Amino acid sequence: MHVSTPTSSAFSATSSSPIYTTPVSSKNVAHRWSTSVPPQLVFNHGTPLILTSTKQQLVLSRHFQTHWQRNTGTTVPSHHTINGERLWDGPQGCWIALTTTSPGDASARLSIMHSNTAALHWKTRWSTSISRRATGGQLQITGNGSKLWVLSTGTPAAGMMPKLLWSSPNGGGSWSLIAAGNVLSMPAPLRLPAGYPTGITAISRNHLILTLEASNTSMTAVSYTFHPRAVHILPFPAPLNIQWTISLPALVDGSTVTIPIMGLSHGAKSVLRIATRKSSHSVWTLHPIAALPGGSATTESGNMDVLSGITHLDVVWPTGHVVQLPELKSFPNPLVTAQMGSHIVVLGKDKSLWVNSHEGWRKWS
């Protein structure tokens, strides 16, 4: 697939998006989360939900009126351990993908849970046994309409960790294994390539894009289709002076798909480019972005990617626009974000929520 590299003024840092910014002090240094796994934040019909976990329990906090209600999502038996969970809010309610293991057992359990009543009552829709080697790393879930996708990966190992990709055509009622990588005991129709997964985006009911961190290669993303079952590498060759290091989750705006790609130029200077495709029949084009990339944190929504630096964060929108926002001292690291309409919400200390406004950041209420 050919990739051209025109320069477009439309793909530059701008403040024309409904995101607002205020000056920021370079002395802002965020503290880290007290647990090794940061919480997850989603908005369900305008209501914020926070997912946290212990070894045996999932805990969901739901904001009601002026306080947080603590609810137990699920509790596993004492001889089992939760080693992966992902909360996702879709058009048909909230979903949780969950993996559990038991000491000495070579297999693990993958479960898919659903709630369509503001996350108060959870029901396990599907559960299966998978290789334990394919758990303990990233666990992701996404969907489009009634089509759902779940990705489970093993512990990071230079991109060679085992990976499993499942899909449901009927809103979580039944599931099938679509692709596998480095899991000999799990045969699958398609293969998952090497690379550390950085995000999955269902760009239509039949089409998924998986982005990967794949240093020293030209591959940064993989496209999967359900009917017919097929996989296509999306190569974005770098200019001679750039080495790609990571691609962020694909962003969707109608038929246009945008993928931010980070790399290093000669001299180890970070650069950010936008690969965009207007339709499934058009070629990919590459655009430079006037942004200062840092570590990444994403909302898993397909509607924005967030890059967090030391003093500010860059919000990349499907249009290719990048807007800079200041980071506050009350923002823990790594950043936990969610999208609410055209605004970004950040989870701060003590379950405080911050939303950007004309006056800068303000407490959400």
Short mmCIF file of C-alpha atoms in Angstrom, two decimals:
data_model
loop_
_atom_site.label_atom_id
_atom_site.label_comp_id
_atom_site.label_asym_id
_atom_site.label_seq_id
_atom_site.Cartn_x
_atom_site.Cartn_y
_atom_site.Cartn_z
CA MET A 1 0.00 0.00 0.00
CA HIS A 2 1.48 3.29 -1.09
CA VAL A 3 1.90 6.10 1.44
CA SER A 4 2.59 9.66 0.36
CA THR A 5 3.81 12.45 2.58
CA PRO A 6 2.22 15.77 1.65
CA THR A 7 2.27 18.68 4.03
CA SER A 8 -1.17 19.99 5.01
CA SER A 9 -1.88 23.07 7.08
CA ALA A 10 -5.09 21.40 8.28
CA PHE A 11 -2.98 18.95 10.24
CA SER A 12 -1.33 21.27 12.73
CA ALA A 13 -1.78 22.29 16.34
CA THR A 14 -4.85 24.48 16.61
CA SER A 15 -7.28 25.88 19.17
CA SER A 16 -10.30 25.85 16.86
CA SER A 17 -11.58 22.62 18.41
CA PRO A 18 -13.99 22.92 21.39
CA ILE A 19 -11.09 22.28 23.79
CA TYR A 20 -9.70 25.16 25.80
CA THR A 21 -6.35 25.84 27.39
CA THR A 22 -4.81 28.01 30.10
CA PRO A 23 -1.18 28.84 31.00
CA VAL A 24 0.67 26.17 32.95
CA SER A 25 3.62 26.24 35.34
CA SER A 26 6.56 24.01 34.50
CA LYS A 27 6.80 23.14 38.22
CA ASN A 28 3.70 20.95 38.05
CA VAL A 29 4.86 17.41 38.88
CA ALA A 30 2.07 14.84 39.10
CA HIS A 31 2.08 12.07 41.70
CA ARG A 32 1.56 8.44 40.71
CA TRP A 33 -1.33 6.11 41.52
CA SER A 34 -0.96 4.27 44.83
CA THR A 35 -1.60 0.92 43.08
CA SER A 36 0.38 -0.62 40.23
CA VAL A 37 -2.76 -0.68 38.07
CA PRO A 38 -4.43 2.71 37.54
CA PRO A 39 -8.24 2.88 37.72
CA GLN A 40 -10.39 3.04 34.60
CA LEU A 41 -12.93 5.79 33.86
CA VAL A 42 -15.93 5.77 31.50
CA PHE A 43 -19.14 7.78 31.14
CA ASN A 44 -22.34 5.72 30.98
CA HIS A 45 -25.27 7.90 29.83
CA GLY A 46 -23.51 10.91 31.33
CA THR A 47 -22.75 9.13 34.62
CA PRO A 48 -19.05 8.60 35.46
CA LEU A 49 -17.97 5.10 36.47
CA ILE A 50 -14.59 4.16 37.96
CA LEU A 51 -13.31 0.57 37.91
CA THR A 52 -10.66 -0.58 40.38
CA SER A 53 -9.63 -4.09 41.38
CA THR A 54 -8.04 -6.21 44.07
CA LYS A 55 -6.76 -9.76 43.68
CA GLN A 56 -10.24 -11.21 44.22
CA GLN A 57 -12.68 -8.38 43.53
CA LEU A 58 -13.76 -5.81 40.95
CA VAL A 59 -15.05 -2.57 42.46
CA LEU A 60 -17.14 -0.05 40.51
CA SER A 61 -17.71 3.44 41.86
CA ARG A 62 -20.70 5.28 40.35
CA HIS A 63 -21.15 9.01 40.81
CA PHE A 64 -24.64 9.70 42.15
CA GLN A 65 -25.76 13.27 42.88
CA THR A 66 -22.82 14.62 44.94
CA HIS A 67 -21.05 11.44 46.06
CA TRP A 68 -19.62 8.14 44.84
CA GLN A 69 -21.50 4.87 45.34
CA ARG A 70 -19.26 1.83 45.74
CA ASN A 71 -20.53 -1.36 44.11
CA THR A 72 -18.95 -4.79 43.79
CA GLY A 73 -18.83 -5.83 40.15
CA THR A 74 -17.75 -9.42 40.87
CA THR A 75 -15.86 -11.49 43.44
CA VAL A 76 -13.83 -14.53 42.41
CA PRO A 77 -13.12 -17.56 44.64
CA SER A 78 -10.25 -17.23 47.08
CA HIS A 79 -8.05 -19.67 45.13
CA HIS A 80 -8.39 -17.54 41.98
CA THR A 81 -6.70 -14.23 41.16
CA ILE A 82 -7.83 -11.40 38.89
CA ASN A 83 -4.92 -10.61 36.59
CA GLY A 84 -6.60 -8.46 33.95
CA GLU A 85 -9.74 -6.35 33.54
CA ARG A 86 -11.05 -3.79 31.08
CA LEU A 87 -14.13 -1.58 31.36
CA TRP A 88 -15.78 -0.32 28.16
CA ASP A 89 -18.97 1.66 27.57
CA GLY A 90 -20.72 0.82 24.31
CA PRO A 91 -24.03 1.66 22.63
CA GLN A 92 -25.73 -1.29 24.39
CA GLY A 93 -24.40 -0.72 27.92
CA CYS A 94 -21.19 -1.31 29.85
CA TRP A 95 -18.92 -4.29 29.33
CA ILE A 96 -16.09 -5.80 31.37
CA ALA A 97 -13.53 -8.23 29.98
CA LEU A 98 -11.93 -10.18 32.84
CA THR A 99 -9.16 -12.79 33.09
CA THR A 100 -8.55 -14.91 36.19
CA THR A 101 -5.95 -17.55 37.06
CA SER A 102 -5.44 -20.20 39.71
CA PRO A 103 -2.04 -21.23 41.18
CA GLY A 104 -0.49 -24.17 39.36
CA ASP A 105 -3.06 -24.12 36.55
CA ALA A 106 -1.71 -23.78 33.00
CA SER A 107 -5.00 -22.31 31.78
CA ALA A 108 -6.83 -19.11 32.65
CA ARG A 109 -10.45 -17.97 32.43
CA LEU A 110 -11.66 -15.21 30.14
CA SER A 111 -15.10 -13.83 31.05
CA ILE A 112 -17.24 -11.17 29.40
CA MET A 113 -19.67 -9.31 31.71
CA HIS A 114 -22.43 -6.88 30.75
CA SER A 115 -24.66 -4.30 32.45
CA ASN A 116 -27.31 -2.16 30.75
CA THR A 117 -28.61 -0.46 33.93
CA ALA A 118 -26.00 2.15 34.82
CA ALA A 119 -23.56 -0.61 35.89
CA LEU A 120 -25.54 -1.67 38.96
CA HIS A 121 -26.27 -5.28 37.99
CA TRP A 122 -23.68 -7.32 36.11
CA LYS A 123 -24.28 -10.57 34.22
CA THR A 124 -21.64 -12.88 32.80
CA ARG A 125 -22.51 -13.27 29.11
CA TRP A 126 -19.70 -15.63 28.12
CA SER A 127 -16.72 -17.44 29.62
CA THR A 128 -14.02 -19.70 28.20
CA SER A 129 -10.69 -21.31 29.08
CA ILE A 130 -7.60 -19.81 27.44
CA SER A 131 -3.85 -20.27 27.69
CA ARG A 132 -2.46 -18.68 30.85
CA ARG A 133 0.46 -17.43 28.78
CA ALA A 134 -1.93 -15.07 26.95
CA THR A 135 -2.94 -13.23 30.13
CA GLY A 136 -1.28 -10.79 32.49
CA GLY A 137 -0.63 -8.12 29.87
CA GLN A 138 -3.10 -5.82 28.15
CA LEU A 139 -6.79 -6.72 28.02
CA GLN A 140 -8.94 -4.61 25.69
CA ILE A 141 -12.54 -4.57 24.52
CA THR A 142 -14.25 -2.48 21.86
CA GLY A 143 -17.19 -2.70 19.50
CA ASN A 144 -19.37 -1.15 16.84
CA GLY A 145 -23.11 -1.79 17.00
CA SER A 146 -23.67 -5.46 17.84
CA LYS A 147 -20.13 -6.49 16.83
CA LEU A 148 -17.70 -6.76 19.78
CA TRP A 149 -13.97 -7.50 19.90
CA VAL A 150 -11.72 -8.58 22.81
CA LEU A 151 -7.92 -8.75 22.82
CA SER A 152 -5.95 -10.58 25.52
CA THR A 153 -2.15 -10.52 25.63
CA GLY A 154 0.55 -12.03 27.77
CA THR A 155 3.28 -10.29 29.72
CA PRO A 156 5.35 -7.90 27.57
CA ALA A 157 8.31 -9.68 25.98
CA ALA A 158 9.82 -7.43 23.32
CA GLY A 159 6.58 -7.67 21.35
CA MET A 160 6.71 -11.48 21.22
CA MET A 161 4.12 -12.09 23.96
CA PRO A 162 1.18 -14.43 23.19
CA LYS A 163 -1.97 -12.70 21.94
CA LEU A 164 -5.58 -13.75 21.34
CA LEU A 165 -8.29 -11.84 19.46
CA TRP A 166 -11.96 -12.80 19.87
CA SER A 167 -15.07 -11.41 18.20
CA SER A 168 -18.83 -11.61 18.80
CA PRO A 169 -21.27 -10.91 15.94
CA ASN A 170 -24.37 -10.75 18.16
CA GLY A 171 -23.79 -8.36 21.03
CA GLY A 172 -21.82 -10.75 23.22
CA GLY A 173 -24.12 -13.74 22.86
CA SER A 174 -21.51 -15.98 21.21
CA TRP A 175 -17.81 -15.58 20.51
CA SER A 176 -15.20 -17.03 18.17
CA LEU A 177 -11.41 -16.88 18.11
CA ILE A 178 -10.35 -14.73 15.14
CA ALA A 179 -6.57 -14.52 15.49
CA ALA A 180 -3.73 -15.79 17.67
CA GLY A 181 -0.03 -15.07 18.00
CA ASN A 182 2.64 -17.16 19.75
CA VAL A 183 0.06 -19.47 21.38
CA LEU A 184 0.66 -22.93 19.93
CA SER A 185 -2.25 -24.51 21.83
CA MET A 186 -4.81 -22.04 20.42
CA PRO A 187 -5.22 -22.53 16.65
CA ALA A 188 -7.00 -19.64 14.94
CA PRO A 189 -7.98 -18.67 11.38
CA LEU A 190 -5.69 -15.60 11.37
CA ARG A 191 -2.38 -14.60 12.93
CA LEU A 192 -1.50 -11.75 15.28
CA PRO A 193 1.91 -10.25 14.46
CA ALA A 194 4.76 -9.40 16.79
CA GLY A 195 4.57 -6.06 18.58
CA TYR A 196 3.20 -4.62 21.80
CA PRO A 197 -0.53 -3.77 21.32
CA THR A 198 -1.28 -0.09 21.89
CA GLY A 199 -4.99 -0.03 21.06
CA ILE A 200 -7.91 -1.60 19.20
CA THR A 201 -10.60 0.38 17.36
CA ALA A 202 -13.74 -1.02 15.73
CA ILE A 203 -14.04 1.38 12.79
CA SER A 204 -17.19 -0.36 11.50
CA ARG A 205 -19.29 -3.42 12.30
CA ASN A 206 -17.01 -5.57 10.18
CA HIS A 207 -13.61 -3.89 10.54
CA LEU A 208 -11.09 -3.63 13.39
CA ILE A 209 -7.71 -1.87 13.46
CA LEU A 210 -5.09 -3.04 15.95
CA THR A 211 -2.17 -0.68 16.50
CA LEU A 212 1.17 -1.96 17.74
CA GLU A 213 4.48 -0.79 19.06
CA ALA A 214 6.85 -2.42 16.62
CA SER A 215 10.26 -0.76 16.66
CA ASN A 216 12.66 -1.19 13.75
CA THR A 217 9.90 -2.21 11.33
CA SER A 218 7.61 -0.35 8.97
CA MET A 219 4.52 -2.09 10.40
CA THR A 220 2.52 -0.09 12.92
CA ALA A 221 -1.06 -1.30 12.46
CA VAL A 222 -3.05 -4.36 11.41
CA SER A 223 -6.54 -4.45 9.88
CA TYR A 224 -8.97 -7.33 10.56
CA THR A 225 -12.29 -7.97 8.86
CA PHE A 226 -14.93 -10.41 10.11
CA HIS A 227 -16.61 -11.27 6.76
CA PRO A 228 -14.59 -12.40 4.95
CA ARG A 229 -12.07 -13.17 7.67
CA ALA A 230 -8.91 -11.46 6.54
CA VAL A 231 -5.89 -9.62 7.93
CA HIS A 232 -3.95 -6.82 6.21
CA ILE A 233 -0.75 -5.12 7.34
CA LEU A 234 -0.99 -1.32 7.21
CA PRO A 235 2.59 -0.20 6.47
CA PHE A 236 3.51 3.43 7.03
CA PRO A 237 7.13 3.69 5.81
CA ALA A 238 9.00 6.45 7.59
CA PRO A 239 11.02 9.11 5.82
CA LEU A 240 14.72 8.30 5.76
CA ASN A 241 15.43 10.37 8.86
CA ILE A 242 12.65 8.87 11.06
CA GLN A 243 12.36 5.53 12.86
CA TRP A 244 8.81 4.66 13.94
CA THR A 245 8.46 3.59 17.59
CA ILE A 246 4.73 3.49 18.38
CA SER A 247 1.31 3.98 16.79
CA LEU A 248 -1.70 5.12 18.81
CA PRO A 249 -5.27 3.78 18.58
CA ALA A 250 -7.04 4.57 15.30
CA LEU A 251 -9.49 7.51 15.34
CA VAL A 252 -12.74 7.48 13.36
CA ASP A 253 -14.61 10.43 11.84
CA GLY A 254 -17.29 9.15 9.46
CA SER A 255 -15.44 7.22 6.75
CA THR A 256 -12.10 8.88 7.59
CA VAL A 257 -9.61 6.91 9.71
CA THR A 258 -6.67 8.65 11.41
CA ILE A 259 -3.71 6.96 13.12
CA PRO A 260 -1.16 9.05 15.06
CA ILE A 261 2.36 7.61 14.72
CA MET A 262 5.31 8.54 16.93
CA GLY A 263 8.94 8.14 16.02
CA LEU A 264 12.50 9.33 16.51
CA SER A 265 14.42 11.48 14.07
CA HIS A 266 18.20 11.63 13.81
CA GLY A 267 19.41 13.00 17.12
CA ALA A 268 16.69 11.08 19.02
CA LYS A 269 14.19 13.94 18.74
CA SER A 270 10.56 12.82 19.12
CA VAL A 271 8.26 13.44 16.17
CA LEU A 272 4.55 12.87 15.60
CA ARG A 273 2.87 12.16 12.26
CA ILE A 274 -0.74 11.54 11.28
CA ALA A 275 -1.62 8.78 8.83
CA THR A 276 -5.09 9.35 7.39
CA ARG A 277 -7.37 7.58 4.92
CA LYS A 278 -10.55 9.20 3.59
CA SER A 279 -12.25 5.90 2.71
CA SER A 280 -11.50 2.21 2.48
CA HIS A 281 -10.71 2.70 -1.22
CA SER A 282 -8.26 5.61 -0.83
CA VAL A 283 -4.53 5.53 -0.13
CA TRP A 284 -3.00 6.52 3.20
CA THR A 285 -1.35 9.93 3.40
CA LEU A 286 1.10 11.09 6.02
CA HIS A 287 0.94 14.55 7.61
CA PRO A 288 3.35 16.27 10.03
CA ILE A 289 1.92 17.45 13.34
CA ALA A 290 3.13 20.47 15.32
CA ALA A 291 2.95 18.74 18.71
CA LEU A 292 5.37 17.66 21.42
CA PRO A 293 4.71 13.94 22.01
CA GLY A 294 5.20 12.41 25.43
CA GLY A 295 4.02 9.19 27.06
CA SER A 296 0.62 8.03 25.85
CA ALA A 297 -2.71 7.60 27.62
CA THR A 298 -5.85 6.87 25.66
CA THR A 299 -9.59 6.89 26.23
CA GLU A 300 -10.21 3.68 24.23
CA SER A 301 -13.13 5.41 22.50
CA GLY A 302 -11.95 5.82 18.92
CA ASN A 303 -12.66 9.54 19.29
CA MET A 304 -9.43 10.91 20.77
CA ASP A 305 -5.85 10.01 21.63
CA VAL A 306 -4.10 11.70 24.55
CA LEU A 307 -0.35 12.24 24.85
CA SER A 308 0.78 13.29 28.32
CA GLY A 309 4.03 15.16 28.88
CA ILE A 310 5.46 16.78 32.02
CA THR A 311 3.63 20.09 31.89
CA HIS A 312 0.91 19.61 29.27
CA LEU A 313 -1.07 17.03 27.35
CA ASP A 314 -1.81 16.88 23.63
CA VAL A 315 -5.30 15.80 22.54
CA VAL A 316 -5.40 14.37 19.00
CA TRP A 317 -8.85 14.43 17.35
CA PRO A 318 -10.06 12.41 14.32
CA THR A 319 -9.87 15.58 12.21
CA GLY A 320 -6.10 15.56 12.76
CA HIS A 321 -6.22 18.67 14.96
CA VAL A 322 -4.04 18.64 18.07
CA VAL A 323 -4.91 20.80 21.06
CA GLN A 324 -2.61 21.36 24.03
CA LEU A 325 -3.96 21.46 27.60
CA PRO A 326 -2.03 22.10 30.82
CA GLU A 327 -1.46 19.33 33.33
CA LEU A 328 -2.39 20.12 36.93
CA LYS A 329 -0.72 19.00 40.14
CA SER A 330 -3.89 17.07 40.95
CA PHE A 331 -3.46 14.84 37.86
CA PRO A 332 -1.83 11.52 38.83
CA ASN A 333 0.53 9.71 36.50
CA PRO A 334 -0.22 7.81 34.34
CA LEU A 335 -3.08 9.97 33.15
CA VAL A 336 -6.61 8.50 33.32
CA THR A 337 -8.97 10.18 30.86
CA ALA A 338 -12.44 9.85 29.37
CA GLN A 339 -14.44 11.71 26.76
CA MET A 340 -17.69 13.53 27.57
CA GLY A 341 -19.18 15.03 24.42
CA SER A 342 -16.56 17.39 22.97
CA HIS A 343 -14.72 17.66 26.30
CA ILE A 344 -11.99 15.62 27.96
CA VAL A 345 -12.35 14.53 31.59
CA VAL A 346 -9.32 13.68 33.74
CA LEU A 347 -9.46 11.60 36.93
CA GLY A 348 -7.60 13.45 39.67
CA LYS A 349 -6.72 12.79 43.30
CA ASP A 350 -9.40 11.40 45.63
CA LYS A 351 -11.70 10.54 42.69
CA SER A 352 -11.97 14.20 41.68
CA LEU A 353 -12.98 14.81 38.06
CA TRP A 354 -11.65 17.70 35.99
CA VAL A 355 -13.17 18.89 32.72
CA ASN A 356 -11.77 21.54 30.39
CA SER A 357 -13.80 24.74 29.95
CA HIS A 358 -13.43 28.30 28.63
CA GLU A 359 -11.72 29.21 31.92
CA GLY A 360 -9.36 26.22 31.84
CA TRP A 361 -9.80 23.11 34.01
CA ARG A 362 -12.74 23.05 36.41
CA LYS A 363 -14.17 20.46 38.78
CA TRP A 364 -16.84 18.27 37.15
CA SER A 365 -20.28 18.30 38.75
#
